[in-house]
XYZ file of C-alpha atoms in Angstrom:
655
model
C 138.032 -34.506 28.837
C 138.651 -30.386 29.690
C 140.113 -29.770 32.746
C 138.761 -26.804 33.465
C 141.175 -24.465 36.589
C 139.633 -22.861 39.693
C 140.658 -19.358 39.329
C 142.566 -18.038 42.470
C 140.872 -16.651 44.788
C 144.179 -15.725 47.275
C 146.249 -13.205 44.630
C 147.475 -9.935 46.098
C 144.265 -7.190 45.283
C 146.047 -5.651 42.155
C 146.814 -8.837 40.897
C 142.715 -9.957 40.842
C 142.223 -5.655 40.663
C 144.279 -6.751 36.239
C 142.371 -10.456 35.798
C 146.895 -12.063 35.669
C 147.815 -14.498 37.906
C 149.728 -13.981 40.889
C 152.631 -15.699 42.183
C 151.193 -15.176 45.490
C 154.959 -14.150 46.862
C 155.128 -12.365 50.202
C 154.922 -9.733 51.557
C 154.166 -8.926 47.678
C 154.358 -10.511 45.328
C 156.839 -10.835 42.438
C 154.596 -9.781 38.813
C 153.827 -6.374 40.456
C 157.153 -6.070 40.867
C 158.943 -6.998 38.031
C 155.580 -5.008 36.174
C 156.924 -1.484 38.560
C 153.668 -1.680 40.070
C 152.876 -0.673 42.931
C 151.834 -4.171 44.961
C 148.329 -3.607 47.405
C 148.995 -6.661 49.236
C 146.747 -9.480 50.303
C 142.719 -8.963 50.847
C 143.327 -9.913 55.420
C 141.105 -12.706 56.678
C 137.556 -12.104 57.890
C 135.617 -14.015 59.881
C 132.005 -14.802 58.195
C 128.787 -16.835 59.604
C 128.593 -20.155 58.273
C 125.556 -19.273 56.311
C 124.923 -20.030 52.745
C 126.784 -17.407 50.140
C 125.616 -16.123 47.249
C 126.724 -16.951 44.814
C 126.845 -13.452 43.371
C 129.064 -12.153 46.477
C 131.306 -14.924 45.950
C 132.395 -13.586 42.511
C 132.383 -10.452 43.487
C 135.826 -8.324 42.042
C 136.553 -4.470 42.026
C 134.841 -2.497 38.539
C 137.642 -1.145 37.675
C 141.738 -0.934 37.748
C 141.073 2.116 40.125
C 140.255 0.821 42.596
C 142.872 1.465 45.316
C 143.328 -1.517 47.650
C 141.776 0.400 50.875
C 137.832 0.305 49.137
C 138.809 -3.660 48.312
C 139.729 -3.907 52.282
C 137.773 -1.609 53.634
C 135.152 -4.080 53.762
C 136.765 -6.547 56.202
C 138.388 -3.827 58.936
C 136.522 -1.210 60.176
C 137.723 2.238 58.894
C 140.424 3.975 61.404
C 140.996 7.805 61.972
C 140.142 9.640 58.798
C 140.296 8.274 54.567
C 144.052 8.659 53.096
C 144.294 9.215 50.015
C 145.614 5.698 48.412
C 147.398 5.033 44.755
C 146.018 2.924 42.020
C 147.095 -0.123 41.065
C 149.422 1.350 38.183
C 150.852 3.959 40.424
C 148.999 7.035 39.416
C 147.487 9.209 42.614
C 144.015 9.455 41.534
C 141.653 8.893 44.249
C 139.730 5.450 43.810
C 136.609 5.725 44.656
C 133.316 2.939 43.691
C 132.077 6.309 41.344
C 135.728 6.335 39.541
C 134.988 6.191 36.147
C 136.203 3.099 33.405
C 138.137 4.161 30.829
C 135.793 5.953 27.941
C 133.304 6.585 30.111
C 132.225 9.880 30.360
C 130.446 11.100 33.244
C 127.446 13.542 34.049
C 128.463 17.087 34.931
C 127.429 16.306 38.264
C 129.628 12.941 38.883
C 132.175 15.807 37.334
C 131.776 17.959 40.063
C 131.825 14.434 43.467
C 134.931 13.332 41.247
C 136.814 16.671 40.781
C 135.924 17.056 45.067
C 137.355 14.467 46.197
C 140.063 13.801 44.346
C 140.632 17.966 45.803
C 139.800 17.071 48.934
C 141.975 13.871 49.112
C 144.752 14.426 47.102
C 144.995 17.945 46.245
C 144.616 19.726 49.101
C 147.321 17.614 50.624
C 149.782 17.987 48.339
C 149.940 22.054 48.700
C 149.834 22.854 51.873
C 151.959 21.805 54.882
C 149.559 20.039 57.345
C 149.266 22.564 60.231
C 147.524 24.081 57.128
C 144.482 21.454 56.227
C 142.069 22.359 58.771
C 141.832 25.706 57.085
C 141.499 24.030 53.763
C 139.923 20.986 54.816
C 138.478 21.366 57.045
C 136.753 25.347 57.384
C 136.496 26.119 53.886
C 134.892 22.982 52.532
C 131.986 23.294 54.978
C 132.377 26.978 53.701
C 131.695 25.384 50.109
C 128.523 23.680 50.152
C 127.223 27.201 50.980
C 128.557 29.460 48.634
C 128.511 29.239 44.436
C 131.952 30.901 43.621
C 133.497 29.040 46.359
C 132.355 25.474 45.772
C 132.887 26.268 41.669
C 136.626 26.008 42.713
C 136.977 23.403 44.283
C 135.558 21.600 42.044
C 137.391 23.108 39.277
C 140.491 22.999 41.088
C 140.186 19.075 41.447
C 139.141 18.131 38.511
C 142.475 20.075 36.205
C 144.182 17.921 38.998
C 142.890 14.761 37.726
C 142.831 15.742 34.605
C 146.362 16.559 34.472
C 147.217 13.778 36.095
C 145.211 11.406 33.292
C 146.699 13.665 30.395
C 150.287 12.843 31.944
C 150.080 8.704 31.308
C 151.166 7.462 28.445
C 148.103 5.643 27.246
C 145.892 7.434 23.868
C 142.027 6.294 26.241
C 143.453 8.477 29.257
C 144.584 11.123 28.065
C 141.494 11.609 25.856
C 139.275 10.763 29.004
C 142.304 13.427 30.812
C 141.320 16.611 27.482
C 138.014 15.972 28.392
C 137.947 16.920 31.585
C 140.905 19.033 31.586
C 138.003 21.354 29.099
C 135.061 20.071 32.044
C 137.779 22.005 34.598
C 137.474 25.376 32.693
C 133.455 25.916 31.958
C 134.000 25.013 35.858
C 136.965 27.477 36.159
C 134.650 30.173 33.824
C 131.558 29.965 36.043
C 133.579 30.254 39.602
C 135.023 33.587 37.718
C 131.034 35.089 37.004
C 129.924 33.893 40.400
C 133.009 35.278 42.019
C 132.990 38.714 39.549
C 128.697 38.590 40.524
C 129.471 38.483 44.721
C 132.270 40.296 45.020
C 130.730 43.117 46.889
C 129.551 40.415 49.345
C 132.274 37.959 48.951
C 134.794 40.992 50.093
C 132.477 41.372 53.779
C 134.803 37.792 54.641
C 138.250 38.667 53.064
C 139.727 35.368 54.317
C 137.072 32.743 52.228
C 137.864 35.460 49.372
C 141.973 35.578 49.826
C 142.206 31.500 49.944
C 139.754 31.128 46.235
C 141.549 33.501 44.896
C 144.841 31.276 45.794
C 143.110 28.302 44.419
C 141.871 29.758 41.353
C 146.040 31.539 40.510
C 146.976 27.046 41.400
C 144.453 26.760 38.710
C 146.086 28.566 36.411
C 149.611 27.537 37.828
C 148.276 23.854 36.104
C 147.923 24.858 33.217
C 150.610 26.489 33.211
C 148.851 30.291 33.024
C 152.253 32.835 34.500
C 150.116 36.362 34.162
C 147.183 34.863 34.742
C 148.211 33.527 37.918
C 150.252 36.553 39.394
C 147.333 38.467 39.011
C 145.318 36.352 41.398
C 148.526 36.187 43.509
C 147.865 40.299 43.131
C 144.216 40.761 43.952
C 144.723 37.737 46.659
C 147.864 39.826 48.565
C 146.163 42.527 47.938
C 142.957 41.965 49.818
C 144.785 40.098 52.484
C 146.660 43.098 53.098
C 143.688 45.125 54.053
C 142.269 42.191 56.692
C 145.986 41.875 58.323
C 145.604 46.322 58.890
C 141.744 45.795 59.217
C 142.976 42.195 61.961
C 145.540 44.251 63.992
C 143.396 47.092 64.542
C 140.943 45.133 65.972
C 143.800 43.653 68.357
C 143.338 45.731 71.859
C 147.267 44.942 72.635
C 148.252 46.414 69.058
C 150.567 43.052 69.724
C 148.917 41.003 66.871
C 150.338 37.695 66.000
C 147.449 36.505 62.561
C 147.399 32.842 64.121
C 143.595 32.507 61.679
C 145.618 33.976 58.666
C 148.792 32.201 59.019
C 147.464 29.612 56.233
C 146.531 32.198 53.540
C 150.895 34.088 54.207
C 151.913 30.556 53.772
C 150.496 29.997 50.256
C 150.443 33.497 49.081
C 154.082 32.950 50.212
C 154.581 30.073 48.121
C 152.717 31.263 45.146
C 154.479 34.526 45.376
C 158.175 32.595 45.516
C 157.401 31.088 42.418
C 155.602 33.586 40.883
C 159.432 35.391 41.230
C 161.472 32.447 39.633
C 159.374 33.254 37.128
C 158.821 36.944 36.714
C 162.383 37.447 38.060
C 162.796 40.777 36.840
C 161.563 43.394 37.420
C 159.807 42.865 41.081
C 156.651 43.446 39.859
C 153.801 45.125 42.719
C 151.102 43.482 45.040
C 153.526 39.812 43.705
C 156.372 40.010 45.686
C 156.609 37.373 48.909
C 157.217 39.385 51.971
C 160.081 38.967 53.520
C 160.449 36.102 56.222
C 162.239 35.456 58.449
C 162.303 31.310 58.974
C 162.088 30.613 63.094
C 160.884 27.095 62.214
C 164.154 25.776 60.100
C 165.319 24.657 63.364
C 163.940 25.061 66.652
C 160.629 21.916 65.701
C 161.326 18.803 66.253
C 163.688 16.331 63.894
C 161.277 15.027 61.276
C 161.621 11.478 61.200
C 161.293 11.513 57.542
C 161.486 14.400 54.659
C 158.829 16.592 54.614
C 156.621 19.444 52.942
C 158.268 21.557 56.240
C 161.817 20.303 55.400
C 162.160 21.342 51.959
C 159.855 24.385 52.888
C 162.176 25.944 55.399
C 165.282 25.494 53.158
C 163.327 27.631 49.903
C 162.419 29.971 53.176
C 166.379 30.606 54.072
C 166.079 32.290 50.339
C 163.429 34.469 50.771
C 164.471 36.010 54.148
C 166.872 38.328 52.739
C 165.917 40.174 49.307
C 169.218 40.396 48.408
C 169.660 37.202 48.673
C 167.079 36.152 46.711
C 167.747 38.244 43.912
C 171.401 36.403 44.394
C 169.983 33.481 43.563
C 167.761 32.815 41.127
C 168.269 36.542 38.788
C 171.785 35.680 36.856
C 172.830 39.188 36.772
C 173.376 39.873 40.029
C 175.958 37.884 40.091
C 178.068 39.499 37.969
C 176.848 43.272 39.145
C 178.603 43.660 42.455
C 176.529 45.127 44.891
C 176.493 41.658 46.857
C 178.238 41.736 49.991
C 180.576 39.252 51.038
C 179.552 39.295 54.687
C 176.042 38.357 53.712
C 177.026 35.671 51.703
C 178.799 33.536 54.255
C 175.873 34.258 56.914
C 173.656 32.726 53.721
C 175.864 29.867 53.879
C 176.142 29.043 57.823
C 172.556 28.906 57.359
C 172.205 26.187 54.952
C 175.534 24.466 56.707
C 172.856 24.601 60.036
C 170.506 23.206 57.785
C 172.560 20.526 56.811
C 172.961 18.804 60.455
C 169.819 19.433 61.103
C 168.175 17.660 58.840
C 171.357 15.160 57.719
C 169.953 11.817 59.502
C 167.402 12.314 56.508
C 170.099 13.570 53.949
C 172.917 11.408 54.553
C 173.865 12.336 51.134
C 174.585 15.816 51.792
C 177.863 14.804 53.584
C 179.637 15.685 50.963
C 182.353 17.822 52.785
C 185.128 14.850 52.885
C 184.916 14.484 49.109
C 185.198 18.834 48.451
C 188.254 18.568 49.899
C 189.502 16.229 47.587
C 187.849 17.574 45.262
C 189.695 20.813 46.288
C 193.706 19.321 47.072
C 194.163 17.608 44.317
C 192.606 19.782 41.659
C 190.492 17.259 39.742
C 187.588 18.402 37.575
C 186.703 15.746 35.739
C 182.708 15.298 36.007
C 181.725 12.551 33.726
C 178.122 13.115 32.243
C 175.641 11.645 32.686
C 176.119 12.297 36.192
C 176.083 9.459 38.092
C 172.817 8.566 40.085
C 172.376 7.823 43.711
C 170.221 5.387 44.832
C 167.829 5.713 47.259
C 167.333 8.475 48.369
C 162.692 9.355 47.727
C 161.390 12.181 45.473
C 161.470 14.170 48.313
C 164.258 13.885 50.013
C 166.230 14.007 45.886
C 164.232 17.623 45.745
C 165.436 19.203 48.602
C 169.043 17.606 48.563
C 168.812 19.911 44.860
C 167.950 22.906 46.657
C 170.127 22.463 48.510
C 173.261 21.584 46.955
C 172.279 23.956 43.843
C 171.980 26.889 47.188
C 175.612 26.771 47.663
C 176.496 26.203 44.812
C 174.550 30.137 43.567
C 177.204 31.099 46.369
C 179.998 29.890 45.027
C 179.152 31.190 42.127
C 179.335 33.822 43.703
C 181.679 35.095 46.039
C 184.286 33.631 42.938
C 183.382 36.616 40.898
C 183.701 39.173 43.879
C 187.569 37.691 43.683
C 186.939 35.731 46.817
C 189.084 32.879 47.029
C 189.341 31.944 43.341
C 190.686 29.467 42.514
C 188.915 27.562 45.593
C 185.349 28.927 44.834
C 185.329 27.952 40.737
C 186.077 24.392 42.209
C 183.197 24.127 44.892
C 180.733 25.153 42.455
C 181.647 23.509 39.959
C 181.187 20.483 42.891
C 178.057 22.010 43.711
C 176.284 22.696 40.348
C 177.303 18.704 40.034
C 175.326 17.830 42.673
C 172.640 19.082 41.631
C 172.784 17.888 38.629
C 173.345 14.402 40.117
C 170.243 14.727 42.062
C 167.978 15.332 39.645
C 169.118 12.275 37.459
C 168.770 10.382 40.084
C 164.347 11.849 40.274
C 164.522 11.818 36.657
C 165.925 7.647 36.375
C 162.608 6.327 37.277
C 159.946 6.189 40.542
C 161.190 3.430 43.723
C 159.548 1.831 46.110
C 157.762 5.089 47.990
C 155.433 3.406 51.065
C 153.739 6.845 51.741
C 152.125 8.551 48.245
C 152.706 12.048 49.638
C 156.624 10.919 49.233
C 155.929 11.333 45.489
C 157.383 14.098 43.005
C 155.309 14.206 40.157
C 155.941 17.157 38.127
C 153.263 17.601 36.306
C 151.110 18.114 39.417
C 154.573 20.431 41.093
C 152.978 23.616 41.639
C 155.901 25.209 43.802
C 158.991 25.779 42.693
C 160.709 22.380 41.644
C 163.629 20.990 39.400
C 163.118 22.975 36.436
C 164.919 26.149 37.719
C 167.455 24.829 39.674
C 168.569 22.996 36.211
C 168.089 26.098 33.675
C 170.927 28.619 36.213
C 172.420 25.484 36.738
C 172.522 24.864 32.728
C 173.817 28.709 32.705
C 176.789 27.878 34.942
C 177.878 24.760 32.859
C 180.960 24.868 32.171
C 181.443 22.278 29.711
C 178.865 21.812 26.759
C 178.710 18.159 27.346
C 176.888 19.746 31.196
C 174.536 22.318 29.298
C 173.373 19.697 26.462
C 172.530 16.971 29.515
C 171.229 19.355 31.047
C 168.647 20.947 28.292
C 167.583 17.555 27.912
C 166.640 16.692 31.253
C 164.438 20.157 31.202
C 162.667 18.507 27.892
C 161.515 15.326 29.207
C 160.755 17.295 32.237
C 158.910 19.496 30.627
C 156.264 21.299 33.169
C 156.132 22.072 37.115
C 152.989 24.531 37.233
C 153.860 27.980 36.044
C 158.004 26.986 34.671
C 157.828 25.236 31.424
C 160.954 22.944 30.974
C 160.445 24.254 26.714
C 161.186 27.059 27.638
C 163.929 27.087 29.983
C 165.746 24.717 27.179
C 165.879 26.993 24.635
C 166.890 29.783 26.220
C 170.135 26.995 26.744
C 169.857 26.524 23.922
C 170.273 29.794 22.466
C 173.339 30.525 25.279
C 175.102 28.404 23.798
C 174.432 29.683 20.353
C 176.034 32.952 21.671
C 178.605 30.993 23.060
C 180.092 30.291 19.745
C 179.517 34.269 18.084
C 181.014 35.631 21.752
C 184.304 33.207 20.944
C 183.945 34.924 17.184
C 183.550 31.245 15.347
C 180.062 30.151 15.038
C 180.962 26.852 13.333
C 183.175 26.219 16.008
C 182.626 22.894 18.880
C 183.097 24.703 22.054
C 185.584 22.382 24.522
C 185.081 23.992 27.056
C 183.384 27.638 28.714
C 185.214 30.946 29.819
C 186.149 31.604 32.950
C 182.875 33.041 35.582
C 183.610 36.086 34.995
C 184.168 35.613 31.202
C 181.319 33.834 30.961
C 177.393 35.005 28.391
C 174.820 35.847 30.734
C 171.641 36.585 30.006
C 168.601 37.503 31.230
C 165.152 35.530 30.076
C 161.752 37.548 30.661
C 158.546 36.101 30.088
C 155.636 38.265 27.761
C 152.282 39.007 29.843
C 151.022 36.758 27.641
C 152.647 34.000 29.261
C 153.082 32.026 25.792
C 155.889 34.296 24.222
C 159.204 34.600 25.765
C 162.600 36.975 24.741
C 166.503 36.276 25.808
C 168.886 39.262 26.046
C 172.889 37.763 26.334
C 175.731 39.963 26.953
C 179.907 39.372 27.523
C 182.583 41.415 28.829
C 183.431 43.807 26.763
C 186.935 43.122 25.392
C 188.907 45.890 27.027
C 186.763 45.841 29.946
C 186.951 44.194 33.874
C 184.173 42.907 35.116
C 185.659 42.838 38.739
C 185.509 46.883 39.063
C 183.030 47.752 36.483
C 180.004 45.223 37.353
C 177.398 44.952 34.339
C 179.274 48.291 32.791
C 181.448 45.544 31.421
C 178.753 44.062 28.955
C 177.932 44.666 25.966
C 174.652 42.934 24.583
C 175.463 40.594 21.778
C 171.532 39.993 20.590
C 168.336 38.585 21.848
C 166.152 35.403 20.805
C 162.327 35.130 20.986
C 160.312 31.925 20.996
C 156.525 30.309 22.004
C 156.445 28.185 24.240
C 153.172 25.756 23.383
C 151.621 23.191 25.623
C 154.438 21.041 26.590
C 154.137 18.919 23.186
C 155.666 21.252 20.092
C 159.703 22.422 20.345
C 160.142 25.810 20.270
C 161.547 27.407 17.672
C 163.446 30.671 18.813
C 164.735 33.533 16.479
C 168.182 35.139 16.946
C 169.170 38.675 16.187
C 172.727 38.695 16.524
C 173.731 43.184 17.092
C 176.514 44.481 14.333
C 179.183 46.113 16.542
C 177.429 49.237 15.477
C 174.750 48.163 17.644
C 176.287 46.606 20.408
C 178.701 49.481 20.856
C 175.218 51.190 22.016
C 173.645 48.192 23.901
C 175.987 48.371 27.655
C 173.865 46.426 29.427
C 172.303 47.484 32.877
C 169.090 47.068 35.526
C 167.930 51.166 33.175
C 168.461 49.247 30.027
C 165.880 46.454 31.009
C 163.473 48.075 32.451
C 162.741 50.287 29.452
C 162.662 47.213 27.106
C 159.023 46.115 26.439
C 158.250 43.199 27.835
C 159.065 44.815 31.768
C 157.136 47.923 31.077
C 154.780 45.362 30.144
C 155.391 43.526 33.103
C 155.436 47.185 35.643
C 151.518 48.931 34.194
C 150.084 45.054 33.888
C 150.451 45.249 37.958
C 148.844 48.159 37.844
C 145.578 46.746 38.536
C 145.941 45.138 41.898
C 141.814 43.788 43.235
C 140.450 41.247 41.371
C 138.077 42.862 38.053
C 136.827 40.066 36.201
C 137.808 41.552 32.368
C 141.623 41.690 33.395
C 140.784 37.668 34.885
C 138.733 36.629 31.728
C 141.626 38.188 29.659
C 144.483 36.749 31.627
C 143.168 33.080 31.467
C 142.621 33.097 27.207
C 146.124 34.804 26.710
C 147.929 32.015 28.846
C 145.990 28.891 28.428
C 146.237 26.130 25.206
C 144.703 23.417 25.946
C 146.054 22.520 22.500
C 148.010 25.437 19.663
C 145.942 25.972 17.252
C 146.395 24.722 14.151
C 147.719 28.081 12.047
C 150.168 28.179 15.125
C 152.274 24.784 14.365
C 155.136 25.939 12.115
C 155.154 28.847 12.274
C 158.350 30.695 14.131
C 157.971 34.750 15.956
């Protein structure tokens, strides 16, 4: 006689959705923990009528693995407050909706709009904007969108592309195909939005606040695609219209003490977008793209939060952009060697960093490294193991904030060393803080931890603000040893992309740097164990082309008979340059390196004027002269900088 086992109906929601047996361990089951899946917990007990149930109702189960825990528990408990974003049972932060298509199911065009809009509402907007500004982006803008085609299409396109990006990041082929299909649909909707905006531009200018908001969202759409020129074009146009809007509000204020509170969400968004654009194209400063210099008043005035949230990291990032010279010093590799930044300014910025650390010490105790640095300086111990050891139990957002702090401190110590301030102490301190940056990046890359709040997650493919990649790139440029450089290159390749910043691009530039370091030593076959001290290192300037897919980087070293402490950049002669084309993530970049001969090196002395005369920089200068939204340029930049997949004829071609 065959014994039929009765299926358990008391297992956790995750195991039930996956249709596997649950061990029913409380509060979370061990089977989910073993599978590295967020356990959704158990359905709450509920009171039911004593009427007999229909068998189909009793056997009801989730329609697909993408249903969230909130969808299952909502049957028995009334909703409390506004809906919150949920994680899928497999950990991917897509919105769990009853209408979520099953893998392989092709949604209709109308359903795609619904899925994109809900993705934007529940996940995209909270990811991009601080909580105090969601009232504008989620409530005001979404309400107006129901009566405006270009606004609604922009919202649907952005949400759909976010959804597609997450799906394409999953390892399963079926999700990647579905993600590519969703991305194609999102691009089609986005093109319609551009056309509608162009047709209604005169009318849209009558409500400039909404126009600026839509251009910001279009910039984020292009950022998801990694499209540098199209993203920067929308940022430039949004800054153009916001300037006139702010002036109009100022003139209408009877007291003249304007505080454009209604414009705060737009100003904050454009400042964040401008910061990313400045990292992507650090040279030269382009008209209409650079963020306004700000005073981060909220850095220490607010009550200390209980977790590392978006505002904590943004307050730290804003410290850099409060001063144009500090911003240049942090992100432009050549500025520290030019000797034009005062030491007083650097010491003042260090004090601000320490105040930020002390204000958030209860959130990031790992930053209290004064004793470790003091020991290092006392015993002059400089053995830093690679790969760097990881910290334990730090959330992704906390790792990012800690990495930013360590990186900024390292850049200040590096600059002080080059300026001749206590050279030995500052060189060791710079190494220590650069190494701490690597440790926090390694901790983040080691894998997910148990995150209770989905908003604390940090997934590179949806990270559109300044993340780990630019920190790792400049840390690689300052690495004291080739082992550091190789480890950073591998990690950049692993991260692949954070918005318009691409890991393959940075890894390629670092690989070229290693070639020029060996060439600078006079023996290209030598296996270097250590790089020269900071004053004798090869320096470089990476510049993207205006199509966003081609890159050129110039490399220089000090002349043997020069003194960098006196001559600054004038002491450097250009060794050569490297060019490459960066594909859409999956394919490596193949650089073409040109090493200059002695005659050309003697003619090519590194200077700001020389770089300004280079074709790539001149093209950006010309590009930046077009301020307003223009349909032709928007489409051209979109086509030039976007690739769904590399064309067949480009697969094996190198510049």
